[in-house]
Coordinates of C-alpha atoms in Angstrom, one line a residue:
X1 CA -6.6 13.5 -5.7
X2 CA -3.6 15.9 -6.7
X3 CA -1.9 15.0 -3.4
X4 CA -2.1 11.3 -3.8
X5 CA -1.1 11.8 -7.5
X6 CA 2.0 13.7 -6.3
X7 CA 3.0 11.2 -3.7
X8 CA 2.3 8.1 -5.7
X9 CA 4.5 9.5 -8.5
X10 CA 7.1 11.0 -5.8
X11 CA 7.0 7.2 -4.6
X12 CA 7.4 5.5 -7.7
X13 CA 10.5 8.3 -8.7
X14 CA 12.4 7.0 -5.4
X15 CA 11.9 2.9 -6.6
X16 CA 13.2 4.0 -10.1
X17 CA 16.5 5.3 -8.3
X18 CA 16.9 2.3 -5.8
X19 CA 16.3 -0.3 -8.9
X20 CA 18.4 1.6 -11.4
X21 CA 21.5 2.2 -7.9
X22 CA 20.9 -2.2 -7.6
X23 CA 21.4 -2.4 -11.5
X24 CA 24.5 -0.2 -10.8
X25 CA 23.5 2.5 -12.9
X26 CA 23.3 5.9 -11.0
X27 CA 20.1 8.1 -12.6
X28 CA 20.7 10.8 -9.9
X29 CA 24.7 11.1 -9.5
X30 CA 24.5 14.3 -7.4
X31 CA 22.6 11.5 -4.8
X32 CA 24.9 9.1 -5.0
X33 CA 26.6 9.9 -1.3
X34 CA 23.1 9.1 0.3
X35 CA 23.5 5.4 2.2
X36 CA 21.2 3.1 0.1
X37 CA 19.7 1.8 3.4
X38 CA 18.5 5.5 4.0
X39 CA 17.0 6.5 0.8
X40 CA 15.3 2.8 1.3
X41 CA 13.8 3.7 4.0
X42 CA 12.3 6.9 2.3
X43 CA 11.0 4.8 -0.3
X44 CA 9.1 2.6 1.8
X45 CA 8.0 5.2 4.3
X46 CA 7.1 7.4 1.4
X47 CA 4.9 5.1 0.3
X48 CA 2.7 4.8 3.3
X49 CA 2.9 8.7 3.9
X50 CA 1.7 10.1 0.9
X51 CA 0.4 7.2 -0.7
X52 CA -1.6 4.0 1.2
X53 CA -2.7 6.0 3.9
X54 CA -4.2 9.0 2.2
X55 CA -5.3 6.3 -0.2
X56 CA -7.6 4.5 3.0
X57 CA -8.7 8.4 3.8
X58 CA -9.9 9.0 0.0
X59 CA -11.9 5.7 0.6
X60 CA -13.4 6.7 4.1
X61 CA -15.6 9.5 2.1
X62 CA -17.4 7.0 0.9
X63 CA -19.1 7.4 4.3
X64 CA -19.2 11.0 4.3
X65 CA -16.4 11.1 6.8
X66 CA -13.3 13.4 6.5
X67 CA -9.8 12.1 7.8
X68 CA -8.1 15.5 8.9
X69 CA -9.3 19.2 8.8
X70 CA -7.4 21.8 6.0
X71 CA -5.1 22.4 9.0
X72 CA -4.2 19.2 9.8
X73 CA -3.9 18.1 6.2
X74 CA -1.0 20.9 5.8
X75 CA 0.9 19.5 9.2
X76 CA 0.6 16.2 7.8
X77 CA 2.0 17.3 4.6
X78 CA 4.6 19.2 6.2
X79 CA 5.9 16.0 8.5
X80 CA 5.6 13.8 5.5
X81 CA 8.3 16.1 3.9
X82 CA 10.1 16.4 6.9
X83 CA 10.2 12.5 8.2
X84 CA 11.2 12.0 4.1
X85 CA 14.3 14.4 4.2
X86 CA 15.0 12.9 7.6
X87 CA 15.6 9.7 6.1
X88 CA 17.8 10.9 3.0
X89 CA 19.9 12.7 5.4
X90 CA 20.4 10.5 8.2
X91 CA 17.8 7.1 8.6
X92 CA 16.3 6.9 12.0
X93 CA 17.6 10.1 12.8
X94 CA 15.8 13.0 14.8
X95 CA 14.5 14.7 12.1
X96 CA 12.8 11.2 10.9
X97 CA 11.9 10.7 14.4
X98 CA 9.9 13.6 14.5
X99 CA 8.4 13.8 11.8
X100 CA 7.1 10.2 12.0
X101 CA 5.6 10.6 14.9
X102 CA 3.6 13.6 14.3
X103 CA 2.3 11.6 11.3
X104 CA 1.8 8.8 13.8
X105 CA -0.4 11.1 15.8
X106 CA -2.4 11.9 12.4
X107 CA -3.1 8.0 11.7
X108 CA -4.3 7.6 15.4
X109 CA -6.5 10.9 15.3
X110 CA -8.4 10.1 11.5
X111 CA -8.5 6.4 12.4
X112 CA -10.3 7.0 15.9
X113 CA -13.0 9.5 14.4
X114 CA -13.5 7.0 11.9
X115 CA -13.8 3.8 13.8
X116 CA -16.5 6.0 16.3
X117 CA -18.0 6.9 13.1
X118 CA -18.6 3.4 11.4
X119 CA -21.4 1.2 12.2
X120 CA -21.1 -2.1 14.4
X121 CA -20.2 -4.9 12.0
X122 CA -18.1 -2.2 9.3
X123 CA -15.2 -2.9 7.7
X124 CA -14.0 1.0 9.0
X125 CA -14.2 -0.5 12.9
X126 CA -11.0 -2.0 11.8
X127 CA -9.1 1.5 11.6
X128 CA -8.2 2.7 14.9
X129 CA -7.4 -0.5 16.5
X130 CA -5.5 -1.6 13.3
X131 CA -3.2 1.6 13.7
X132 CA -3.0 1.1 17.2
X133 CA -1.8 -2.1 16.9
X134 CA 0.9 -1.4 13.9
X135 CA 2.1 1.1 15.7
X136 CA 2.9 -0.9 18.8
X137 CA 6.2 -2.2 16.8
X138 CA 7.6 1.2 16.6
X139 CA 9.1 0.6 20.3
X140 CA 10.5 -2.5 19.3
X141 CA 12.0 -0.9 16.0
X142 CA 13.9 1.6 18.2
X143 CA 15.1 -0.9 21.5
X144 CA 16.7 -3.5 18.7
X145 CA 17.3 -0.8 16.0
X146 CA 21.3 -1.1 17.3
X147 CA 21.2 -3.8 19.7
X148 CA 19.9 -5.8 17.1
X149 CA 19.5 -4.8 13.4
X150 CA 18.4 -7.9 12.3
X151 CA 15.0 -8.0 14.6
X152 CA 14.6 -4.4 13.6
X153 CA 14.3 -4.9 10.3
X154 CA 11.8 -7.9 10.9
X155 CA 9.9 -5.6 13.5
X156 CA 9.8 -3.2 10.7
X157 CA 8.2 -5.6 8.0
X158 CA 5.8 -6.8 10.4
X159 CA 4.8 -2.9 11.1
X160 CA 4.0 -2.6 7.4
X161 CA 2.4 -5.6 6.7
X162 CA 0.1 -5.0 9.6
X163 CA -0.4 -1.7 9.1
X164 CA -1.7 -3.1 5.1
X165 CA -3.9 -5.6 6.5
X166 CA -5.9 -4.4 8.9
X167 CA -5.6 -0.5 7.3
X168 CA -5.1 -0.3 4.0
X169 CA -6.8 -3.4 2.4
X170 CA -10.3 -2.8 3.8
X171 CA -10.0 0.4 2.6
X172 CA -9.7 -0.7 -0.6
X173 CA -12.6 -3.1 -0.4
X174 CA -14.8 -0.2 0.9
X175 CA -13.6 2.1 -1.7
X176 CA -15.2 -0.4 -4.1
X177 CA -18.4 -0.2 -1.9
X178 CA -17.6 -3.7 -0.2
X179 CA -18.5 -2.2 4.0
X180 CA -19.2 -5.5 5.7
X181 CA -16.5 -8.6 4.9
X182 CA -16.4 -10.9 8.0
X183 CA -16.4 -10.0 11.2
X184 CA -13.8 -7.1 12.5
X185 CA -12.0 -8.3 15.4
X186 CA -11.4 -11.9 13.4
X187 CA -10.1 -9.8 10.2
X188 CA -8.1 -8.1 12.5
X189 CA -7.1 -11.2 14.7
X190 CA -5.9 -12.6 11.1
X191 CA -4.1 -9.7 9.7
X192 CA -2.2 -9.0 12.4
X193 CA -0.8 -12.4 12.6
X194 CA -0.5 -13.0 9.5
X195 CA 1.8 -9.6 9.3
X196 CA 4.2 -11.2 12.2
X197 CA 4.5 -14.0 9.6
X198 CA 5.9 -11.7 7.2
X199 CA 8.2 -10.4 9.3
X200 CA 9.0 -11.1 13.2
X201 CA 8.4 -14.6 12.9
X202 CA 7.7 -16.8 10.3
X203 CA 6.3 -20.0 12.6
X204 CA 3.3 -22.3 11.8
X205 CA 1.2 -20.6 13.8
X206 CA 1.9 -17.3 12.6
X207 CA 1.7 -19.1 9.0
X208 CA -2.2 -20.3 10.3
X209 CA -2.8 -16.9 10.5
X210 CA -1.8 -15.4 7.8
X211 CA -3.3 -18.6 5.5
X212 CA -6.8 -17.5 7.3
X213 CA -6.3 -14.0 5.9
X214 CA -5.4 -14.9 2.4
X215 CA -8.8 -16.6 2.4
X216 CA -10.4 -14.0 4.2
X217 CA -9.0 -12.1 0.9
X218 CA -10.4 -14.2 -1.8
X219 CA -13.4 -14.4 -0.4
X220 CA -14.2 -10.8 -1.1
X221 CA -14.7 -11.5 -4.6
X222 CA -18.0 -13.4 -3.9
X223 CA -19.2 -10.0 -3.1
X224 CA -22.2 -9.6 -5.3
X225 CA -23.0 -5.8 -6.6
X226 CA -27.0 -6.5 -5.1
X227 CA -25.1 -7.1 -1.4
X228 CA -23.7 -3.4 -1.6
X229 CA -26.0 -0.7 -0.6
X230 CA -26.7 2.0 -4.0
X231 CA -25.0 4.8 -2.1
X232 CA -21.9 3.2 -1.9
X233 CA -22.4 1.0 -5.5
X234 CA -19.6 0.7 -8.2
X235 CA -21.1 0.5 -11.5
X236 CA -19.4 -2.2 -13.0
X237 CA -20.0 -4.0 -9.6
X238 CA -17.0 -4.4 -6.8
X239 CA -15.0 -6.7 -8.8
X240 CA -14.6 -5.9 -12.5
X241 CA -12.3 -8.4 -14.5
X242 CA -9.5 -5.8 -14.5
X243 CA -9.3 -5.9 -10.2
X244 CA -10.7 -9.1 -9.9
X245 CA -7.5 -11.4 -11.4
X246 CA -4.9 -9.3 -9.8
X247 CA -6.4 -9.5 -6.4
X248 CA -7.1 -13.2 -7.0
X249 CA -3.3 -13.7 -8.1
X250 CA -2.3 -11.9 -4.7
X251 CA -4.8 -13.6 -2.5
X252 CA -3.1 -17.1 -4.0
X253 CA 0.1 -15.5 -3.5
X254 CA -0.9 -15.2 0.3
X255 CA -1.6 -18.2 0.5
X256 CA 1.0 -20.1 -1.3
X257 CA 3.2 -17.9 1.4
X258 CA 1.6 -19.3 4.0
X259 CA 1.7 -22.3 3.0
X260 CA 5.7 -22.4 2.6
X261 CA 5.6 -23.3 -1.0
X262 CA 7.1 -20.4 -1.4
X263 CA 10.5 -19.8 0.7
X264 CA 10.6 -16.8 3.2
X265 CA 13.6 -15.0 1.0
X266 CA 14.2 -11.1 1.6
X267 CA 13.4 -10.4 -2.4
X268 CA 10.3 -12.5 -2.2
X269 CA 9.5 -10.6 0.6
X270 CA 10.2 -7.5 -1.4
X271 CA 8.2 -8.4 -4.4
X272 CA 5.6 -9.5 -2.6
X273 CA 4.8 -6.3 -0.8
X274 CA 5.5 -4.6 -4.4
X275 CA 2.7 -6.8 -6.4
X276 CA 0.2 -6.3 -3.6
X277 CA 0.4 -2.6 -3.6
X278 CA 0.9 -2.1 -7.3
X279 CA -1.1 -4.7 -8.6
X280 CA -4.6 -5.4 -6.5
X281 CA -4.6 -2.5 -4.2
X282 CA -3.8 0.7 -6.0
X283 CA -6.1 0.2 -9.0
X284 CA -9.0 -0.5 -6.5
X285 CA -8.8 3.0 -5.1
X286 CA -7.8 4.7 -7.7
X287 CA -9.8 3.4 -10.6
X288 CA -13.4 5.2 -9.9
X289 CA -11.5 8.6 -9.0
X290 CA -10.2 9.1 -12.3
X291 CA -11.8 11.3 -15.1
X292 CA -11.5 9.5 -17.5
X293 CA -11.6 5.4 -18.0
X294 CA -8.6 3.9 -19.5
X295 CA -9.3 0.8 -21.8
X296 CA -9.4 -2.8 -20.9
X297 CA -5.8 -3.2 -23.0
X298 CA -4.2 -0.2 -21.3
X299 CA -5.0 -1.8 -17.6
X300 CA -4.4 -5.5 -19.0
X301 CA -0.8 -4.1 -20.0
X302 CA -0.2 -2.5 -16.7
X303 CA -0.9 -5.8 -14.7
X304 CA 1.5 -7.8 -16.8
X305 CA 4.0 -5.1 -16.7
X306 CA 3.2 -5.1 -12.0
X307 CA 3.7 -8.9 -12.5
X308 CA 7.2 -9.0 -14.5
X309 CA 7.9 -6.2 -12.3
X310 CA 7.2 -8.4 -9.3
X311 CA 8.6 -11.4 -10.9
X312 CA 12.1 -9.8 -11.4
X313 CA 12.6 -8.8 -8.2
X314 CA 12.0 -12.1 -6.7
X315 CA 14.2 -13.8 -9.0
X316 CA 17.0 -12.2 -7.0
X317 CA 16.9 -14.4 -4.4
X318 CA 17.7 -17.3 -6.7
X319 CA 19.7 -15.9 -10.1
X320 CA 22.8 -15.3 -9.6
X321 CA 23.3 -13.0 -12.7
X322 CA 22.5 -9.1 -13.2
X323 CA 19.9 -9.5 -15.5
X324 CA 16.7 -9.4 -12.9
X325 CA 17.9 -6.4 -11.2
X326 CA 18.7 -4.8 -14.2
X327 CA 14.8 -5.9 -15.8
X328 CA 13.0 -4.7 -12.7
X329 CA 15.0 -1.5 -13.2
X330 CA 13.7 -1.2 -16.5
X331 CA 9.9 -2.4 -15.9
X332 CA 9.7 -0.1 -12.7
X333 CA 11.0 2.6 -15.1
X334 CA 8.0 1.9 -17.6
X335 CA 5.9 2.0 -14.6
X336 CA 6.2 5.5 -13.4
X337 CA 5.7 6.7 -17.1
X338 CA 2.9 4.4 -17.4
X339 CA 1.1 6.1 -13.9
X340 CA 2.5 10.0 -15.3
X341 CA 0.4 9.3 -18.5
X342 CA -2.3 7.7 -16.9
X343 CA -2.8 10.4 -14.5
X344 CA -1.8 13.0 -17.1
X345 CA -4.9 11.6 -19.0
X346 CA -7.2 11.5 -16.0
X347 CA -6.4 15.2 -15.0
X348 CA -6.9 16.7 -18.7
X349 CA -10.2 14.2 -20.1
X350 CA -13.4 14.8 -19.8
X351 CA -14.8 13.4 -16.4
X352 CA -16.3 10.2 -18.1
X353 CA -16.5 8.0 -14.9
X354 CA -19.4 6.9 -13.1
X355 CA -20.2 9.1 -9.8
X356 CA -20.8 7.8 -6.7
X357 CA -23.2 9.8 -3.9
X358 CA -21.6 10.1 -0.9
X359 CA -24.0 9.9 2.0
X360 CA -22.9 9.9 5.8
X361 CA -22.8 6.9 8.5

């Protein structure tokens, strides 16, 4: 947990800086030379690094299985590092080159001893071929990376987005105890078109797709707690009122997406992936590993907070003014002290949270 709780704050430090550099107010000055396109791209591959993924391992021990070895863990660490300095100093460069791909390697390695660990039928079958998959892009990310930004940049989204559907999310569900939600291959089927939708191509049919997986997504909440095994059994059942409305209000989201209601602009885009993570996903891992519970008004003020957040950001694409940049600045600002004292809290109280056995496949 003190990994995770270092890369989720180092992540949330770098979206402070990008919001507060887009509000045109420079927090680090001494960084100020760094392109913004690179220290994006550290942001965002930050947050996969040291967050998500490690995130979907933390969830895999719910079935007693272990993502990397103390060894491998420290190469990880050391490429995530790496790959992250690479981008400040020089975007795709070699240095980010190389140490993505050894963290490529890492994903492929815990995601095939999982998915040959999981039964038939288990939401975990999903994590090799998921990665494989997501990582398929990365070829097409470097041939049109000069040749042609613009489909890079799409390839890249669609990279992401796959990687969060057919990765991340089930992790989520089965760190709540939730191992069987529909069939594998058509979860994966849907989240991987659904990701091209956000990103390489935006088409009806892509749209199907990724309408099918926003249903896929709500219909997790009519998980009952008696249809998850006791091993792998939340207290307060899979869905308590504080991670059922924001993963309801991002399932919607999905689907209005989808749908076209809502137009395919880059900051809708951006905010999109933003609520998802900060909103429905994070708290479902995270909220049974901490020591001690925060109150129902702490968590509700956190989700209003991820949804102006969100909310600000997508206003971009049709304000004009300074004002949304300049209020997403200032709510991703209260976010990362709203996370530091949460996990402050967690690391100094009294383990008050309900324990979960672990028992293997």
């Amino acid at each position: 947990m003190k990994r995770i709780a270092a890369g989720l704050l180092a992540t949330l430090l770098f979206g402070v800086w990008i919001r507060w550099r887009l509000a045109g107010v420079p927090i680090f000055t001494s960084l100020e030379q760094i392109p913004f396109s690179f220290a994006r791209h550290a942001h965002s591959h930050l947050g996969y690094y040291a967050l998500l993924i490690p995130l979907a391992w933390s969830a895999w021990a719910v079935r007693g299985q272990r993502a990397l070895s103390f060894a491998e863990s420290t190469v990880y660490g050391v490429a995530t590092v790496l790959a992250t300095v690479g981008f400040l100093r020089a975007g795709y460069g070699v240095l980010a080159i190389v140490g993505s791909t050894v963290v490529a390697l890492q994903w492929m390695l815990a995601a095939w001893r999982m998915t040959r660990a999981a039964p038939v039928g288990d939401l975990l079958r999903l994590m090799f071929p998921g990665t494989l998959f997501s990582l398929a892009w990365i070829p097409v990310i470097a041939i049109s990376l000069r040749r042609d930004p613009a489909l890079s940049a799409a390839a890249v989204q669609t990279f992401l987005a796959a990687l969060m559907f057919t990765v991340v999310v089930p992790s989520a569900l089965v760190a709540r105890g939730i191992l069987r939600q529909g069939p594998p291959p058509l979860v994966a089927a849907l989240g991987l078109g659904g990701a091209v939708a956000l990103g390489a191509w935006n088409g009806w049919p892509a749209r199907l797709f990724l309408a099918g997986y926003a249903l896929w997504w709500l219909s997790a909440l009519r998980t009952r707690k008696e249809a998850i095994p006791e091993s792998t059994r939340s207290a307060d059942g899979p869905f308590p009122l504080r991670l059922s409305l924001p993963w309801a209000a991002a399932g919607l989201g999905l689907l209005a997406m989808s749908s076209g209601l809502v137009p395919a602009a880059h900051d809708i885009g951006i905010a999109a992936v933003h609520y998802l993570v900060l909103g429905p996903l994070l708290p479902m891992f995270v909220d049974g590993q901490m020591r001690t519970r925060l109150r129902a008004w702490s968590w509700a003020v956190y989700q209003a907070s991820v949804a102006a957040f969100a909310t600000c950001i997508a206003l971009r694409a049709f304000v004009p003014a300074a004002w949304p940049t300049r209020w997403a600045a200032i709510m991703g600002t209260f976010l990362l002290l709203w996370w530091s004292l949460a996990l402050w809290r967690s690391r100094s109280g009294a383990s008050n949270a309900p324990v979960r056995k672990v028992h293997a496949a």
